[in-house]
Each structure stands twice: as structure tokens, then as C-alpha cells.
Amino acid sequence: MTDTPISRREFNVGATATVAAVSMAGKAMAQASAPFDLVILNGRVMDPETGFDQVANVGVKDGRIVAITADMLEGARQIDATGHVVAPGFIDTHFHWVRPMGHKLALRDGRTTVMDLEMGTLGTKVADWYAEREGTTQINFGCSSSHEFARALVLDGITTPDAPEALNHRGSEKTGWALTRPDIEQGNAILRVIDEGLAAGAIGMGSTLGYMRDGASAREVFELQKTAGNYGRPSAFHFRYTPGTDTTESNGIQEMLANAAALGAPAIACHFNNPGYNLVHELLTRMRGRGMNVWGELYPYAAGSTALNAVFLEPEVWVDQLGYRYEDTIQDVLTGEWYTAESRAEMIAKEPARLVLVYKMPPEAIVDWLKLPDVAIASDTVPVLGDIPWDTPFEDLPNSHPRGAGSFAKALRMGRENGIPLMQTVSQTSWNSARPFSEMGLKSMQERGRMQEGMVADITIFNPETVTDNATYAQGTLPSSGIPFVIVNGTVVVDDSEVLKDVNPGQPIRFEPQESLFEPLEVSTWTQKFYNVPQDFGGGVPGTQPQYDKRIINCCD
């Protein structure tokens, strides 16, 4: 063993070779940085970017990983991780409950970063949304600029800041946000609201298009992706035909992917754990192979969850088109009762946005999803409504879909039970979300999702033999177990399976605010750019047609 220090690049390249490489790098860093704020001893350190997988000790100082070594380390706080995996903090890009109790459940599931990229935040509120959470949040947080909320503002005059407030419009009698086809003036107004959020630093554009399938045209969707693409940022979609058949689901995702290819813009396939998932995975894989930054996420549950009045649960879609029976597929979250067409109509009259479970896939498909490489785990956590005190016992919370409490632990448990390589699952929980954002230049994701020296110390420690989800459809808010320690920005937030109160190291995940790049859609501009024969051909005034010499062009001889 040598004491010669090596660079971080050299360490990363050789990380999987030998324990000696780790020891050399760690000893050099330890000499330069001791004493450490936190050391994690004897854990199985796994880094999905480099493939490094060795028992090692980890030193943390000033919020960053500064040593990974086989040598002993000492610090102000020591955690013995014997028999445990020391992994990059789990990253959830599809999280609608960005509130203290939602964070508390996510932390028990190993998550260090939560972002609402599908529904997002109203563009005019993005700057305030981030400001309200700085210094007061236990977990890293981020959002997209919302398509749905921009439509609600422009078409219905309703202000909805973020997902937990969605009843502002979904629970109202106004349906413009879902059903109105905007004219070009309204369309540009919607795009301006979205653009304001992007200029304020939102991570991308988020659209719940499947709830607005009749109101949003193909042109509108293209312009949404162009607006986000102007900033080099992704569009994240709940697709036009989700839920649907294996054909319509795939067609809905192809709409997004065609736009992404034409625009050269990043895109996220939200919760594609639906019929047609195997084709969707192939499409994403082939497009990435051609250099396109497109990827997908899923949650490991056969049922979804939504509002009872969702447009795709109307009888002409759910029953007539898709062939489902309410009695077998739509279950009340709070009471556990199954709906009929009659009881659904009665409940919509009283509580239109009541939360339901939607059974749409066979459970055995979950194992297939977890075998897919380069897919990210994301929970689609729905909010439990109301101002819930942080100290409320988990078992006393109103029921919700178990994916909010258990998605990441369930992925680990099912991977263990079905022989899926652990590194595959660790990648799905962290690196597969961080990587595409790294490629588009989001600094906060370039230094997370990895267990490497110099990275931000977002770390999840779990027991690979016992980690499990405890939440069920009947009791969906029970926390996961087997994840005793969660570290956010170098600070222990979950300590021996207890979430520590008033410990708020969470940081914003966002781009730097900048000037607007908005380009309104104008018919004249489009015409000049895309007509084969420009209307100002020959130096004429735009809007005039070229004049031809009839002595040369004989049309009727």
C-alpha cells in the first residue's frame, strides 16, 4: 500500500479496481481534511456512476464527501455501517407533497431530494416557492413550471400555487383548464406564465396533459416543449392517453418524443409503468443511443391514484374505450369501498376531486419494470390535504396511496426478492435521475447521485437484507424500515430511524434565475420560416405574392 495521493479523476477511473485505490485516495484526503464532521465506518460503499462497490470508510466535512478509504477515520460523529450499504441519497423527481409531513415520510424512505416535475408550480410563483423553503426544509427541493396551473390562471382566472392547492381549480366548477382550446392570444399568455417560471430557475416544464387531453392541442404541446427547450431544460409529461391501452399509451409518449427530437430538447416520460411500457423503454433507449437526453421514471405499484373526477375516469373512456369496470378498478382511498357508475356520479356531485386508487396493471409487471436499465424510481407521491402537524404519528395520517411512503424501499425489497443486481436498483434510486440533469448543466445534480470524493454528502444508509416498505393500500402512510440513517448536505436528518425535528439542511434544486427567452407564436413568423415558397420571395414586402411574367409561364397551351 502506498501513501502517494491520486487525483479525484484517477480515483474515479480506478474505483472498481482495488481497495488499495480507495485507501490511497482516502488517506491523502484524510491528511488534508481531518478532523471530519462525520465519518461512516465499515459500510459497503456503492457508486453507480463508476461501479465502485467496496467496504470502505467515508469522511464528510463541510457538507461534502472528502474521503473514501480503507483506512480508519475519526470525526465528531461516527456511524458504524457494518452490514449496511452506503449509497447516494435517493432522488425523487415526481413528488407532489412538498410539505413538512411529506418530507418526513420521504426521508424515512431514504430520499434526500424531492422535486415536483410533473405538476410543478405556477410560473408566476416559482421565485416565491423557492424563497419560502430556503432554510426551513429538511430535504432538498425543486419544481418545474406548471402547464396545468398556467392554464387555470389564464383560462379560469384561478391561482393555484402548487399541487397541494390543486383543489383551487380541480374542485371548482370551472373546467377551462382541462377542456378549453385556447386561441393564439390565450396560448401565448399560457406560455408566458410558464416561461416566467423557467426564467426564475424552475428545473423544467411540467404537464399533466392526460387531464387536459381535449383542451390542449398538438400545437400547444409542441410550443410547451419549445419554451422549455429554449432554456435547454426538460418537459415532463403525464401523457395525453394515460391511462390507456398499449397503443394509446405509447402514442401519447411518442407525441412528446417526436417533439423532443425535432427541438433537440430534453424530455421525461413520467410514470410509464402502464400498458406499452416495454415499447416505451425501447424508444427511450434507442433515442439515448442517438444522443438525445430523454429518460423515464416509474413507481413500483400496480395501482395509481388520482381524483375521482379525472377526465379519463369518465364512463366513455374508462368503461367504453378501455373496457374496465368501476367495481373492480376504482377504490376510495379513505373508505376502501369500490365505486360503481352510480356511486361515482353521486360522490362527484359532493366531492369532485376525492382521492381514489386506480387498478390498471398486473402486479407481476412490477418485476419487469425493476429489471429495466436506465429507468429512475419516482414515487408520484400525492399530498394528504390540510395543515398536518409535524409530530402527527404516521399511523394517524389520513390514508393515501402507499407509493408516497414506500416506493424506494419497495424497489430495494423487490430487487432483493427477485435476484435483481443491487447496483441496478441503487442506480434507479439516484444516479439515473441525476445523470440526465448533469448532462444539461444543472450544477446541483452534477454533484449529487454519486458516492465520490468532492460530491455533496447526500447519503442513504440501508440494510440490504432487511430494507422494506410497510405501507399498504389499506394503510398507506406507514414508513419504510431498514434505512436507519439519512444524511442531507452532510447533516444527519434521520438518526437510527428517527427523523430529527427542526433539522433543516435542505437546499434548492434549481437553475440560476435569468432573463426571459420567451418567443411568442406568431402566424406571420411561422409562415415566413416554414412555407416552401416564402411570401416575400424576390425582395417583396412580407405578405405579398411574387409576380410572374405570363409571357414566360404559359399555363394552358
Coordinates of N, CA, C and O in Angstrom, one line a residue, residues 84-179:
H84 N -24.3 -2.7 6.2 CA -25.2 -1.8 5.5 C -24.6 -1.2 4.2 O -23.3 -1.2 4.1
V85 N -25.4 -0.8 3.3 CA -25.0 -0.2 2.1 C -24.9 1.3 2.4 O -25.8 1.9 3.0
V86 N -23.9 2.0 1.9 CA -23.7 3.4 2.0 C -23.9 3.9 0.5 O -23.0 3.7 -0.3
A87 N -25.0 4.5 0.2 CA -25.4 4.8 -1.2 C -25.7 6.3 -1.3 O -25.9 7.0 -0.4
P88 N -25.6 6.7 -2.6 CA -26.0 8.1 -2.8 C -27.5 8.4 -2.4 O -28.3 7.5 -2.5
G89 N -27.7 9.5 -1.8 CA -29.1 9.8 -1.4 C -30.1 9.7 -2.5 O -29.9 10.0 -3.6
F90 N -31.2 9.1 -2.2 CA -32.3 8.8 -3.2 C -32.9 10.1 -3.7 O -33.2 11.0 -2.9
I91 N -33.1 10.1 -5.0 CA -33.7 11.3 -5.7 C -35.0 11.0 -6.3 O -35.2 10.0 -7.0
D92 N -36.0 11.7 -5.9 CA -37.4 11.5 -6.3 C -37.8 12.8 -7.1 O -38.0 13.9 -6.6
T93 N -38.0 12.6 -8.4 CA -38.4 13.7 -9.3 C -39.9 13.9 -9.5 O -40.3 14.7 -10.3
H94 N -40.7 13.1 -8.8 CA -42.1 13.1 -9.1 C -42.8 13.1 -7.7 O -43.4 12.0 -7.3
F95 N -42.8 14.2 -7.0 CA -43.2 14.3 -5.6 C -44.1 15.5 -5.5 O -43.7 16.6 -5.6
H96 N -45.4 15.2 -5.2 CA -46.4 16.3 -5.2 C -46.7 16.9 -3.7 O -47.5 17.8 -3.6
W97 N -46.0 16.3 -2.7 CA -46.4 16.7 -1.4 C -45.1 17.4 -0.7 O -44.6 16.9 0.2
V98 N -44.8 18.5 -1.3 CA -43.6 19.2 -0.8 C -44.0 20.1 0.4 O -44.2 21.3 0.3
R99 N -44.2 19.4 1.5 CA -44.7 19.9 2.7 C -44.0 19.2 3.8 O -43.5 18.0 3.6
P100 N -43.9 19.7 5.0 CA -43.1 19.0 6.1 C -43.4 17.6 6.3 O -42.5 16.7 6.4
M101 N -44.7 17.2 6.4 CA -45.0 15.8 6.7 C -44.7 14.9 5.5 O -44.3 13.8 5.7
G102 N -44.9 15.5 4.3 CA -44.5 14.7 3.1 C -43.0 14.5 3.1 O -42.5 13.4 2.8
H103 N -42.2 15.5 3.5 CA -40.8 15.3 3.6 C -40.4 14.2 4.6 O -39.5 13.5 4.4
K104 N -41.1 14.3 5.7 CA -40.8 13.3 6.8 C -41.0 11.9 6.3 O -40.1 11.0 6.6
L105 N -42.0 11.6 5.6 CA -42.2 10.2 5.1 C -41.2 9.9 4.1 O -40.7 8.8 4.0
A106 N -40.9 10.9 3.2 CA -39.9 10.6 2.2 C -38.5 10.3 2.8 O -37.8 9.4 2.3
L107 N -38.1 11.0 3.8 CA -36.8 10.8 4.5 C -36.8 9.4 5.0 O -35.7 8.7 4.9
R108 N -37.9 8.9 5.6 CA -37.9 7.5 6.1 C -37.7 6.5 5.0 O -37.3 5.3 5.3
D109 N -38.0 6.9 3.8 CA -37.9 6.0 2.6 C -36.5 6.2 1.9 O -36.3 5.7 0.8
G110 N -35.6 7.0 2.6 CA -34.3 7.1 2.1 C -34.1 8.3 1.1 O -33.0 8.5 0.6
R111 N -35.1 9.1 0.9 CA -35.0 10.2 -0.1 C -34.3 11.4 0.5 O -34.7 11.8 1.6
T112 N -33.4 12.0 -0.2 CA -32.7 13.2 0.2 C -33.1 14.4 -0.7 O -32.8 15.5 -0.3
T113 N -33.7 14.1 -1.8 CA -34.1 15.2 -2.7 C -35.5 14.8 -3.3 O -35.7 13.7 -3.7
V114 N -36.4 15.8 -3.2 CA -37.7 15.6 -3.8 C -38.0 16.8 -4.7 O -37.8 17.9 -4.4
M115 N -38.6 16.5 -5.9 CA -38.9 17.5 -6.9 C -40.2 17.2 -7.5 O -40.5 16.0 -7.8
D116 N -41.0 18.2 -7.7 CA -42.3 18.0 -8.4 C -42.1 18.5 -9.8 O -42.2 19.7 -10.1
L117 N -41.8 17.6 -10.7 CA -41.5 17.9 -12.1 C -42.7 17.6 -13.0 O -42.7 18.1 -14.1
E118 N -43.7 16.9 -12.6 CA -44.8 16.6 -13.4 C -45.9 17.7 -13.3 O -46.3 18.2 -14.3
M119 N -46.3 18.0 -12.1 CA -47.4 19.0 -12.0 C -46.7 20.4 -11.7 O -47.2 21.4 -12.3
G120 N -45.8 20.5 -10.9 CA -45.0 21.7 -10.7 C -45.6 22.8 -10.0 O -46.5 22.6 -9.1
T121 N -45.1 24.0 -10.2 CA -45.5 25.2 -9.5 C -46.0 26.3 -10.5 O -45.4 26.3 -11.6
L122 N -46.9 27.1 -10.2 CA -47.4 28.1 -11.1 C -46.2 29.0 -11.4 O -45.4 29.5 -10.5
G123 N -46.0 29.3 -12.7 CA -44.8 30.0 -13.2 C -44.6 31.4 -12.5 O -43.5 31.7 -12.1
T124 N -45.7 32.1 -12.2 CA -45.6 33.4 -11.6 C -45.2 33.3 -10.1 O -44.9 34.3 -9.4
K125 N -45.3 32.0 -9.5 CA -45.0 31.8 -8.1 C -43.7 31.1 -7.9 O -43.3 30.8 -6.7
V126 N -43.0 30.7 -8.9 CA -41.8 29.9 -8.7 C -40.7 30.5 -7.8 O -40.2 29.9 -6.9
A127 N -40.5 31.8 -8.1 CA -39.5 32.5 -7.2 C -39.9 32.5 -5.8 O -39.0 32.2 -4.9
D128 N -41.1 32.8 -5.5 CA -41.6 32.8 -4.1 C -41.6 31.4 -3.5 O -41.3 31.2 -2.3
W129 N -41.9 30.4 -4.3 CA -42.0 29.0 -3.9 C -40.6 28.6 -3.3 O -40.5 28.0 -2.3
Y130 N -39.6 28.9 -4.1 CA -38.2 28.6 -3.6 C -37.9 29.4 -2.4 O -37.3 28.8 -1.4
A131 N -38.2 30.7 -2.4 CA -37.8 31.5 -1.3 C -38.4 31.1 0.0 O -37.8 31.1 1.1
E132 N -39.7 30.6 0.0 CA -40.4 30.2 1.2 C -39.8 29.0 1.8 O -39.9 28.8 3.1
R133 N -39.0 28.2 1.1 CA -38.5 26.9 1.6 C -37.0 27.0 2.0 O -36.5 26.1 2.7
E134 N -36.3 28.0 1.6 CA -34.9 28.1 1.9 C -34.7 28.2 3.4 O -35.3 29.1 4.1
G135 N -33.9 27.4 4.0 CA -33.5 27.4 5.4 C -34.6 26.8 6.3 O -34.4 26.8 7.5
T136 N -35.7 26.3 5.8 CA -36.8 25.8 6.6 C -37.1 24.4 6.2 O -38.2 23.9 6.7
T137 N -36.3 23.7 5.4 CA -36.7 22.4 4.8 C -35.7 21.3 5.1 O -34.5 21.6 5.0
Q138 N -36.2 20.2 5.5 CA -35.4 19.1 5.9 C -34.7 18.3 4.7 O -33.7 17.6 4.9
I139 N -35.2 18.6 3.5 CA -34.8 17.8 2.4 C -34.6 18.7 1.2 O -35.2 19.8 1.2
N140 N -33.8 18.3 0.2 CA -33.6 19.1 -1.0 C -34.9 19.2 -1.8 O -35.6 18.2 -1.8
F141 N -35.2 20.3 -2.4 CA -36.5 20.5 -3.0 C -36.3 21.2 -4.4 O -35.4 22.0 -4.6
G142 N -37.3 20.9 -5.3 CA -37.3 21.6 -6.6 C -38.6 21.4 -7.3 O -39.5 20.7 -6.8
C143 N -38.8 22.2 -8.3 CA -40.1 22.2 -9.0 C -39.9 22.5 -10.5 O -38.9 23.1 -10.9
S144 N -40.9 22.2 -11.3 CA -41.0 22.6 -12.7 C -42.0 23.8 -12.7 O -42.6 24.1 -11.7
S145 N -42.1 24.4 -13.9 CA -43.1 25.4 -14.2 C -44.3 24.8 -14.8 O -44.2 24.1 -15.8
S146 N -45.5 24.9 -14.2 CA -46.6 24.1 -14.4 C -47.5 24.5 -15.6 O -47.9 25.7 -15.7
H147 N -47.8 23.6 -16.5 CA -48.7 23.8 -17.6 C -50.1 23.9 -17.1 O -50.9 24.8 -17.4
E148 N -50.5 23.0 -16.2 CA -51.9 22.9 -15.7 C -52.3 24.2 -15.0 O -53.3 24.8 -15.2
F149 N -51.4 24.6 -14.1 CA -51.7 25.8 -13.3 C -51.7 27.1 -14.2 O -52.4 28.0 -13.9
A150 N -50.8 27.1 -15.2 CA -50.8 28.3 -16.1 C -52.2 28.3 -16.9 O -52.8 29.4 -17.1
R151 N -52.7 27.2 -17.3 CA -54.0 27.2 -18.0 C -55.1 27.6 -17.0 O -56.0 28.3 -17.4
A152 N -55.1 27.1 -15.8 CA -56.1 27.5 -14.8 C -56.1 29.0 -14.6 O -57.1 29.7 -14.5
L153 N -54.9 29.6 -14.5 CA -54.8 31.1 -14.3 C -55.3 31.8 -15.6 O -56.1 32.8 -15.4
V154 N -54.9 31.4 -16.8 CA -55.3 32.2 -18.0 C -56.7 31.9 -18.4 O -57.5 32.9 -18.7
L155 N -57.2 30.7 -18.3 CA -58.5 30.3 -18.9 C -59.6 30.4 -17.8 O -60.8 30.5 -18.2
D156 N -59.3 30.3 -16.5 CA -60.3 30.3 -15.5 C -60.1 31.4 -14.5 O -61.0 31.6 -13.6
G157 N -59.0 32.1 -14.5 CA -58.7 33.1 -13.5 C -58.5 32.6 -12.1 O -58.7 33.3 -11.2
I158 N -58.0 31.4 -12.0 CA -57.8 30.7 -10.7 C -56.3 30.6 -10.5 O -55.6 30.1 -11.3
T159 N -55.9 31.0 -9.3 CA -54.5 30.9 -8.9 C -54.3 29.6 -8.1 O -54.8 29.5 -7.0
T160 N -53.5 28.7 -8.6 CA -53.1 27.5 -7.9 C -51.6 27.5 -7.8 O -50.9 27.3 -8.8
P161 N -51.0 27.7 -6.6 CA -49.6 27.8 -6.5 C -48.8 26.5 -6.8 O -47.9 26.4 -7.5
D162 N -49.3 25.3 -6.1 CA -48.6 24.1 -6.3 C -49.6 22.9 -6.1 O -50.8 23.2 -5.8
A163 N -49.1 21.7 -6.2 CA -50.0 20.5 -6.1 C -50.9 20.4 -4.9 O -52.1 20.1 -5.1
P164 N -50.4 20.7 -3.7 CA -51.4 20.5 -2.5 C -52.5 21.5 -2.6 O -53.5 21.4 -1.8
E165 N -52.5 22.5 -3.5 CA -53.5 23.5 -3.6 C -54.4 23.3 -4.9 O -55.2 24.1 -5.2
A166 N -54.2 22.1 -5.5 CA -54.9 21.9 -6.8 C -56.4 21.9 -6.7 O -57.1 22.1 -7.7
L167 N -57.0 21.7 -5.5 CA -58.4 21.8 -5.4 C -58.9 23.2 -5.8 O -60.1 23.4 -6.0
N168 N -58.1 24.2 -5.8 CA -58.5 25.5 -6.2 C -59.2 25.5 -7.5 O -60.2 26.2 -7.7
H169 N -58.7 24.7 -8.4 CA -59.4 24.6 -9.7 C -60.0 23.2 -10.0 O -61.1 23.1 -10.5
R170 N -59.3 22.1 -9.5 CA -59.9 20.8 -9.8 C -61.1 20.6 -9.0 O -62.0 19.8 -9.4
G171 N -61.3 21.3 -7.9 CA -62.5 21.1 -7.1 C -63.6 22.2 -7.4 O -64.6 22.2 -6.8
S172 N -63.3 23.0 -8.4 CA -64.3 24.1 -8.7 C -65.2 23.6 -9.9 O -65.0 22.5 -10.4
E173 N -66.1 24.5 -10.2 CA -67.0 24.2 -11.4 C -66.4 24.6 -12.7 O -67.0 24.4 -13.7
K174 N -65.3 25.3 -12.6 CA -64.7 25.8 -13.9 C -63.8 24.7 -14.5 O -63.1 24.0 -13.8
T175 N -64.0 24.6 -15.8 CA -63.3 23.5 -16.5 C -62.4 24.0 -17.6 O -61.9 23.2 -18.4
G176 N -62.2 25.3 -17.7 CA -61.4 25.8 -18.8 C -60.0 25.2 -18.8 O -59.5 24.9 -19.9
W177 N -59.4 25.0 -17.6 CA -58.1 24.5 -17.5 C -57.9 23.1 -18.2 O -56.9 22.8 -18.7
A178 N -59.0 22.3 -18.2 CA -59.0 21.0 -18.8 C -59.6 20.9 -20.2 O -59.0 20.1 -21.0
L179 N -60.6 21.7 -20.5 CA -61.4 21.5 -21.7 C -61.3 22.6 -22.8 O -61.6 22.3 -23.9

